[in-house]
Amino acid sequence: MHLTFIFQQPGGADLLAAIHTASAGAQRGGGMFAFASQSGVAALFSRDGIGQFLKRNKKFQLIVGVDAITNAEALLCIGDEITRFPSLSAEAFLHEHNQSTFHPKFAWFESHAGLTVVTGSGNLTARGIGKASIHTPAPGNWEAFGVHKLINPSARETLDLITKWVKSQQIDGRLLPLNNDRVRQRAMRNGLVRYPTPVVVVPGQADELLDVHGTPIDDPSFDEHDILIRELPRNRPGQADVGKDALEFLGYHDTPIDILIQYVKENNALGTVESQRLFVNSSQNYRFELSPLARLPYEIAHDDGRMIVVAAKLDRRSFRYTLVPVTSSNHVQLSTLLGSIKTKANRRLMREARMTSAQLRLKWPSAPLHLMPTPNSSAAP
């Protein structure tokens, strides 16, 4: 066995480089990480390294934990990579041990020369896996890892150990598809914790990491006004006509996109996590489906007030929302936040407002507890 031990400093990408180097010439590989983020996923599957590995149709099995940090956006981004690379597979490790955390952090690659295992402290996040930066102080974590190069019989024994462990966890029901409802529920819960987003702008840097939709990673724009309050017009059951601005709030920008949404009742009960495909049809109708809407009677208040949806952005691609009919005790308070009713050419305009979670908490103290994200002063791992 040959071991290389490395300390990674903030602003370095040694772990990412080591994984990419290990993938060169490999026949198959895999990785397990306790936490994953959109930016970490984008870095791992970028056009260099593993991106090239997967383009050669080599199999890579990814396992991520959902005890913390890993949010719905991360799961959706991994799903996007699976669409791009059919030889990529991914599962989430989900357990019910409240006092325990799934915490491995390693990647492995098998080649004709043997087995390379890259194992250490860094998670599948931009701060953990590493991203080169010219900023002072540089963003990122202090990490440490080792690159182990094994040959038979050590290589075979280690690979057998990994294979048997994965199989045993699948049999025990701890490894689940990313679209499993329990996995999505946990990821949405993780999204309620809002970490400060690092802004890394490198002038003239040509290889800035983008997600599959062309969005720069570490974009903090959703932190500004992460709450949408909007009236809904009467429409067919379950269909929410929200308008162009609101659909853009939900992530639609001229290109169809998949998002996850979860209903939160006014009494704080949670609904299932639903996948939605946002798009605009040929008639330019800016609408999407909200299944709970079909179960609520649509009534109009005496002052011409309408049903209100309050949507909270957990990350760029996952949202929680609640529906407030005119018969609700909360309706008058929210209607006041929307301002006076307006018409144009004798047509009733749907009122709309945006604000931060902190502002809404002050103005609507009785808002459902599980609706909005909670700021965290520390940086994400």
Short mmCIF file of N, CA, C and O in Angstrom, two decimals, residues 61-130:
data_model
loop_
_atom_site.label_atom_id
_atom_site.label_comp_id
_atom_site.label_asym_id
_atom_site.label_seq_id
_atom_site.Cartn_x
_atom_site.Cartn_y
_atom_site.Cartn_z
N GLN A 61 -21.01 4.93 -8.29
CA GLN A 61 -22.12 4.80 -7.33
C GLN A 61 -21.92 5.81 -6.20
O GLN A 61 -20.95 5.75 -5.45
N LEU A 62 -22.85 6.74 -6.09
CA LEU A 62 -22.78 7.80 -5.07
C LEU A 62 -23.79 7.53 -3.96
O LEU A 62 -24.95 7.21 -4.24
N ILE A 63 -23.34 7.66 -2.72
CA ILE A 63 -24.22 7.53 -1.56
C ILE A 63 -24.05 8.79 -0.71
O ILE A 63 -22.92 9.18 -0.38
N VAL A 64 -25.16 9.47 -0.40
CA VAL A 64 -25.11 10.68 0.41
C VAL A 64 -26.00 10.52 1.64
O VAL A 64 -27.04 9.86 1.59
N GLY A 65 -25.58 11.13 2.72
CA GLY A 65 -26.39 11.15 3.93
C GLY A 65 -27.35 12.31 3.92
O GLY A 65 -27.12 13.34 3.25
N VAL A 66 -28.44 12.18 4.66
CA VAL A 66 -29.44 13.26 4.74
C VAL A 66 -29.74 13.62 6.20
O VAL A 66 -30.80 14.17 6.50
N ASP A 67 -28.80 13.34 7.10
CA ASP A 67 -29.01 13.70 8.50
C ASP A 67 -29.02 15.22 8.68
O ASP A 67 -29.69 15.74 9.58
N ALA A 68 -28.27 15.94 7.87
CA ALA A 68 -28.18 17.40 7.94
C ALA A 68 -27.58 17.89 6.63
O ALA A 68 -27.07 17.11 5.83
N ILE A 69 -27.67 19.20 6.40
CA ILE A 69 -27.04 19.90 5.29
C ILE A 69 -27.61 19.52 3.93
O ILE A 69 -28.01 20.39 3.14
N THR A 70 -27.65 18.23 3.60
CA THR A 70 -28.11 17.80 2.27
C THR A 70 -29.58 18.20 2.09
O THR A 70 -30.47 17.65 2.74
N ASN A 71 -29.82 19.16 1.22
CA ASN A 71 -31.17 19.66 1.03
C ASN A 71 -31.77 19.16 -0.27
O ASN A 71 -31.15 18.40 -1.02
N ALA A 72 -33.00 19.58 -0.54
CA ALA A 72 -33.70 19.10 -1.73
C ALA A 72 -32.99 19.53 -3.01
O ALA A 72 -32.97 18.78 -3.99
N GLU A 73 -32.42 20.72 -3.01
CA GLU A 73 -31.70 21.19 -4.19
C GLU A 73 -30.54 20.26 -4.53
O GLU A 73 -30.30 19.95 -5.69
N ALA A 74 -29.82 19.80 -3.51
CA ALA A 74 -28.71 18.87 -3.74
C ALA A 74 -29.21 17.58 -4.37
O ALA A 74 -28.60 17.06 -5.30
N LEU A 75 -30.34 17.05 -3.87
CA LEU A 75 -30.89 15.83 -4.44
C LEU A 75 -31.29 16.03 -5.90
O LEU A 75 -31.02 15.17 -6.76
N LEU A 76 -31.92 17.16 -6.19
CA LEU A 76 -32.33 17.43 -7.57
C LEU A 76 -31.12 17.59 -8.48
O LEU A 76 -31.15 17.14 -9.63
N CYS A 77 -30.07 18.21 -7.98
CA CYS A 77 -28.86 18.39 -8.80
C CYS A 77 -28.19 17.05 -9.08
O CYS A 77 -27.70 16.82 -10.19
N ILE A 78 -28.19 16.15 -8.09
CA ILE A 78 -27.66 14.80 -8.35
C ILE A 78 -28.52 14.11 -9.40
O ILE A 78 -28.00 13.44 -10.30
N GLY A 79 -29.84 14.27 -9.31
CA GLY A 79 -30.73 13.70 -10.32
C GLY A 79 -30.45 14.24 -11.70
O GLY A 79 -30.50 13.49 -12.71
N ASP A 80 -30.12 15.53 -11.80
CA ASP A 80 -29.77 16.11 -13.09
C ASP A 80 -28.51 15.46 -13.66
O ASP A 80 -28.41 15.20 -14.86
N GLU A 81 -27.56 15.19 -12.77
CA GLU A 81 -26.31 14.55 -13.23
C GLU A 81 -26.57 13.13 -13.70
O GLU A 81 -25.94 12.66 -14.66
N ILE A 82 -27.50 12.43 -13.05
CA ILE A 82 -27.85 11.07 -13.49
C ILE A 82 -28.47 11.11 -14.88
O ILE A 82 -28.24 10.23 -15.72
N THR A 83 -29.26 12.15 -15.15
CA THR A 83 -29.83 12.32 -16.50
C THR A 83 -28.73 12.55 -17.52
O THR A 83 -28.76 12.01 -18.63
N ARG A 84 -27.73 13.32 -17.14
CA ARG A 84 -26.61 13.59 -18.05
C ARG A 84 -25.72 12.37 -18.24
O ARG A 84 -25.20 12.13 -19.34
N PHE A 85 -25.54 11.60 -17.16
CA PHE A 85 -24.61 10.47 -17.18
C PHE A 85 -25.36 9.21 -16.76
O PHE A 85 -25.47 8.92 -15.55
N PRO A 86 -25.86 8.42 -17.68
CA PRO A 86 -26.63 7.21 -17.35
C PRO A 86 -25.85 6.18 -16.53
O PRO A 86 -26.46 5.34 -15.87
N SER A 87 -24.52 6.23 -16.56
CA SER A 87 -23.73 5.26 -15.80
C SER A 87 -23.58 5.67 -14.33
O SER A 87 -22.98 4.93 -13.54
N LEU A 88 -24.11 6.83 -13.98
CA LEU A 88 -24.08 7.29 -12.59
C LEU A 88 -25.33 6.81 -11.86
O LEU A 88 -26.44 6.91 -12.38
N SER A 89 -25.16 6.27 -10.67
CA SER A 89 -26.28 5.90 -9.81
C SER A 89 -26.11 6.56 -8.45
O SER A 89 -24.98 6.87 -8.05
N ALA A 90 -27.20 6.78 -7.75
CA ALA A 90 -27.11 7.46 -6.45
C ALA A 90 -28.22 7.00 -5.52
O ALA A 90 -29.33 6.70 -5.96
N GLU A 91 -27.89 6.92 -4.25
CA GLU A 91 -28.85 6.57 -3.21
C GLU A 91 -28.60 7.45 -1.99
O GLU A 91 -27.51 8.01 -1.82
N ALA A 92 -29.60 7.55 -1.14
CA ALA A 92 -29.48 8.28 0.11
C ALA A 92 -29.47 7.30 1.27
O ALA A 92 -30.22 6.32 1.27
N PHE A 93 -28.63 7.57 2.26
CA PHE A 93 -28.59 6.74 3.47
C PHE A 93 -29.54 7.37 4.48
O PHE A 93 -29.34 8.49 4.93
N LEU A 94 -30.59 6.64 4.83
CA LEU A 94 -31.61 7.14 5.75
C LEU A 94 -31.79 6.14 6.88
O LEU A 94 -32.03 4.95 6.64
N HIS A 95 -31.68 6.60 8.10
CA HIS A 95 -31.81 5.72 9.26
C HIS A 95 -32.71 6.38 10.30
O HIS A 95 -33.10 7.53 10.16
N GLU A 96 -33.03 5.65 11.32
CA GLU A 96 -33.92 6.15 12.37
C GLU A 96 -33.23 6.18 13.73
O GLU A 96 -33.89 6.14 14.76
N HIS A 97 -31.91 6.24 13.74
CA HIS A 97 -31.15 6.33 14.99
C HIS A 97 -30.96 7.81 15.34
O HIS A 97 -30.07 8.48 14.81
N ASN A 98 -31.79 8.32 16.25
CA ASN A 98 -31.79 9.76 16.54
C ASN A 98 -30.49 10.27 17.13
O ASN A 98 -30.17 11.46 16.99
N GLN A 99 -29.73 9.40 17.76
CA GLN A 99 -28.48 9.82 18.39
C GLN A 99 -27.25 9.51 17.52
O GLN A 99 -26.12 9.61 17.99
N SER A 100 -27.49 9.12 16.28
CA SER A 100 -26.37 8.73 15.40
C SER A 100 -26.43 9.51 14.09
O SER A 100 -27.49 9.97 13.66
N THR A 101 -25.26 9.64 13.45
CA THR A 101 -25.15 10.36 12.18
C THR A 101 -24.38 9.51 11.18
O THR A 101 -23.34 8.93 11.52
N PHE A 102 -24.88 9.42 9.97
CA PHE A 102 -24.13 8.81 8.87
C PHE A 102 -23.01 9.77 8.50
O PHE A 102 -23.28 10.91 8.09
N HIS A 103 -21.74 9.34 8.63
CA HIS A 103 -20.65 10.32 8.56
C HIS A 103 -19.46 9.94 7.69
O HIS A 103 -18.41 10.59 7.75
N PRO A 104 -19.52 8.92 6.81
CA PRO A 104 -18.36 8.61 5.96
C PRO A 104 -18.08 9.72 4.94
O PRO A 104 -18.99 10.45 4.53
N LYS A 105 -16.82 9.81 4.52
CA LYS A 105 -16.42 10.77 3.50
C LYS A 105 -15.25 10.16 2.73
O LYS A 105 -14.09 10.30 3.13
N PHE A 106 -15.56 9.47 1.66
CA PHE A 106 -14.48 8.88 0.87
C PHE A 106 -14.97 8.57 -0.55
O PHE A 106 -16.17 8.50 -0.81
N ALA A 107 -14.01 8.40 -1.45
CA ALA A 107 -14.28 7.97 -2.82
C ALA A 107 -13.29 6.89 -3.18
O ALA A 107 -12.16 6.85 -2.66
N TRP A 108 -13.68 5.99 -4.06
CA TRP A 108 -12.80 4.90 -4.47
C TRP A 108 -12.89 4.69 -5.99
O TRP A 108 -13.92 4.95 -6.61
N PHE A 109 -11.79 4.21 -6.56
CA PHE A 109 -11.74 3.95 -8.00
C PHE A 109 -10.91 2.69 -8.25
O PHE A 109 -9.78 2.56 -7.75
N GLU A 110 -11.49 1.80 -9.02
CA GLU A 110 -10.81 0.55 -9.38
C GLU A 110 -10.25 0.68 -10.79
O GLU A 110 -10.94 1.11 -11.71
N SER A 111 -9.00 0.30 -10.96
CA SER A 111 -8.36 0.31 -12.27
C SER A 111 -7.54 -0.96 -12.41
O SER A 111 -7.45 -1.78 -11.50
N HIS A 112 -6.92 -1.12 -13.58
CA HIS A 112 -6.08 -2.31 -13.79
C HIS A 112 -4.89 -2.33 -12.84
O HIS A 112 -4.36 -3.40 -12.52
N ALA A 113 -4.50 -1.16 -12.34
CA ALA A 113 -3.35 -1.08 -11.44
C ALA A 113 -3.71 -1.42 -10.01
O ALA A 113 -2.83 -1.64 -9.18
N GLY A 114 -5.00 -1.43 -9.69
CA GLY A 114 -5.42 -1.72 -8.32
C GLY A 114 -6.58 -0.83 -7.90
O GLY A 114 -7.46 -0.50 -8.71
N LEU A 115 -6.59 -0.43 -6.64
CA LEU A 115 -7.69 0.36 -6.08
C LEU A 115 -7.12 1.61 -5.42
O LEU A 115 -6.16 1.53 -4.64
N THR A 116 -7.71 2.77 -5.75
CA THR A 116 -7.34 4.02 -5.10
C THR A 116 -8.50 4.48 -4.23
O THR A 116 -9.63 4.59 -4.71
N VAL A 117 -8.22 4.72 -2.96
CA VAL A 117 -9.24 5.19 -2.02
C VAL A 117 -8.81 6.56 -1.50
O VAL A 117 -7.72 6.71 -0.96
N VAL A 118 -9.67 7.56 -1.71
CA VAL A 118 -9.42 8.92 -1.22
C VAL A 118 -10.36 9.13 -0.04
O VAL A 118 -11.58 9.20 -0.21
N THR A 119 -9.81 9.22 1.16
CA THR A 119 -10.66 9.28 2.34
C THR A 119 -10.15 10.35 3.30
O THR A 119 -8.94 10.54 3.47
N GLY A 120 -11.09 11.10 3.89
CA GLY A 120 -10.68 12.16 4.80
C GLY A 120 -11.87 12.87 5.43
O GLY A 120 -12.94 12.28 5.62
N SER A 121 -11.71 14.14 5.70
CA SER A 121 -12.71 14.89 6.46
C SER A 121 -13.67 15.69 5.60
O SER A 121 -14.70 16.17 6.09
N GLY A 122 -13.37 15.86 4.31
CA GLY A 122 -14.14 16.77 3.46
C GLY A 122 -15.44 16.18 2.96
O GLY A 122 -15.48 15.06 2.43
N ASN A 123 -16.53 16.94 3.10
CA ASN A 123 -17.83 16.55 2.59
C ASN A 123 -18.00 16.97 1.13
O ASN A 123 -17.16 17.69 0.57
N LEU A 124 -19.11 16.55 0.54
CA LEU A 124 -19.41 16.90 -0.85
C LEU A 124 -20.09 18.27 -0.88
O LEU A 124 -21.23 18.45 -1.28
N THR A 125 -19.37 19.27 -0.39
CA THR A 125 -19.80 20.66 -0.39
C THR A 125 -18.66 21.50 -0.95
O THR A 125 -17.51 21.05 -0.99
N ALA A 126 -18.97 22.72 -1.36
CA ALA A 126 -17.93 23.57 -1.92
C ALA A 126 -16.83 23.85 -0.90
O ALA A 126 -15.65 23.90 -1.22
N ARG A 127 -17.21 24.02 0.35
CA ARG A 127 -16.22 24.30 1.39
C ARG A 127 -15.43 23.06 1.77
O ARG A 127 -14.28 23.15 2.20
N GLY A 128 -16.04 21.87 1.63
CA GLY A 128 -15.39 20.65 2.04
C GLY A 128 -14.52 20.04 0.97
O GLY A 128 -13.35 19.69 1.20
N ILE A 129 -15.08 19.92 -0.22
CA ILE A 129 -14.34 19.26 -1.31
C ILE A 129 -13.29 20.19 -1.90
O ILE A 129 -12.29 19.76 -2.48
N GLY A 130 -13.52 21.50 -1.73
CA GLY A 130 -12.52 22.48 -2.13
C GLY A 130 -12.82 23.20 -3.42
O GLY A 130 -13.35 22.62 -4.37
#
